[in-house]
Short mmCIF file of C-alpha atoms in Angstrom, two decimals:
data_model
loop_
_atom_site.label_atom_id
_atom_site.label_comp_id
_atom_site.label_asym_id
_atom_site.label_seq_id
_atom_site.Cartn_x
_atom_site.Cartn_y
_atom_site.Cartn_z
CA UNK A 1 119.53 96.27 111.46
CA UNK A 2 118.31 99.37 111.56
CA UNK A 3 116.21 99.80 108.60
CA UNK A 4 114.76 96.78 109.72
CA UNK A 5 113.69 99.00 112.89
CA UNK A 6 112.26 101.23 110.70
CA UNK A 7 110.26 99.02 108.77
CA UNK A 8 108.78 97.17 111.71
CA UNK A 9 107.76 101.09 113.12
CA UNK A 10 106.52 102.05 109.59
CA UNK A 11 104.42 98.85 109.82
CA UNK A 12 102.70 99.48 113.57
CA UNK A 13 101.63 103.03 112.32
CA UNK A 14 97.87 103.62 113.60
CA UNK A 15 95.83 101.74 111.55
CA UNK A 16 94.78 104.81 109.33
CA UNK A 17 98.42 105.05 107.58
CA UNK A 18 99.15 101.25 108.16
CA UNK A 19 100.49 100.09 104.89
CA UNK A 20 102.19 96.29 106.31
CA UNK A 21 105.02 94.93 106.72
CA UNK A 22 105.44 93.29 103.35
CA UNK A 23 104.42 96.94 101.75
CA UNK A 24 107.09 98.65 104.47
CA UNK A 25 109.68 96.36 103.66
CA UNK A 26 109.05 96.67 99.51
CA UNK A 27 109.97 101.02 99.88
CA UNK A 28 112.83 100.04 102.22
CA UNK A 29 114.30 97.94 99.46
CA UNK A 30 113.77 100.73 97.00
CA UNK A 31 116.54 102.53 98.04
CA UNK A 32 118.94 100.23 96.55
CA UNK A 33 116.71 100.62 93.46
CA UNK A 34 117.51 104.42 93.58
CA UNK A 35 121.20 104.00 94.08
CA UNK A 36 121.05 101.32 91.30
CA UNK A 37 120.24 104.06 89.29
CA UNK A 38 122.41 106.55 90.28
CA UNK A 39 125.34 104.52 89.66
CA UNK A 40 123.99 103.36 86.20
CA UNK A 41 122.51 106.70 84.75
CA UNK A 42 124.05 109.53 87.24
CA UNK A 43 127.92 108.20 87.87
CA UNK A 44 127.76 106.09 84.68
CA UNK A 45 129.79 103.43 86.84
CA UNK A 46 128.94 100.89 83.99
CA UNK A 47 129.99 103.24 81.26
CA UNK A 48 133.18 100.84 79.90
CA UNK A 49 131.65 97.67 80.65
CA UNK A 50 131.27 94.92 77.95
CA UNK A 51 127.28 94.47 76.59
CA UNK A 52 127.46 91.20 78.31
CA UNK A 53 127.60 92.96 81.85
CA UNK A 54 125.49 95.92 80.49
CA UNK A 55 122.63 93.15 79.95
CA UNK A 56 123.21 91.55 83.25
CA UNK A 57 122.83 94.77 85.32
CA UNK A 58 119.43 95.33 83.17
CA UNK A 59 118.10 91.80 83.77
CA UNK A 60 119.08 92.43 87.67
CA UNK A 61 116.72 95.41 87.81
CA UNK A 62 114.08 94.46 86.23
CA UNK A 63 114.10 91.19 88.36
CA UNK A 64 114.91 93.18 91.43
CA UNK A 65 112.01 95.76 90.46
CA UNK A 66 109.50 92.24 89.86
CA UNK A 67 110.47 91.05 93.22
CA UNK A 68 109.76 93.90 95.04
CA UNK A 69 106.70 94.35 93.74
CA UNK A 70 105.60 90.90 94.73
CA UNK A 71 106.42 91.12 97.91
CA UNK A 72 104.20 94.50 98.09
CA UNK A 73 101.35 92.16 96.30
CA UNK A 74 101.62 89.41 98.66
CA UNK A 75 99.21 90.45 100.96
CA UNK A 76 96.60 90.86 98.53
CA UNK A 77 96.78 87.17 98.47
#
């Protein structure tokens, strides 16, 4: 709830710094990009973990990662 707040007061910013809501919302999600990594490369959580579940985790990210970026797109549209 409350980094939806945030992204709703990140997205009424005067009009000069206005990025959107859909823009607002994409770096709000990026945090769990960041700790994605952290846990893969940082705390090498995943270090054990069979090459099945090591390709799942990959394919997550990078669909994660697409996703985000078209919902910071979609207003281009």
């Amino acid at each position: 709830m409350p980094e939806t707040i945030a992204n709703l007061a990140a997205s009424s910013a005067p009009k000069s710094a206005n990025v959107g809501p859909a823009v607002s919302y994409a770096l709000g999600q990026g945090a769990t990009m960041i700790s994605t990594f952290w846990g893969l490369f940082i705390w090498k959580e995943f270090r054990d973990a069979p090459g099945q579940v090591k390709l799942l985790l990959y394919a997550m990210i990078t669909l994660f990662v697409f996703g985000l970026t078209l919902v910071s797109i979609a207003p281009l549209r």
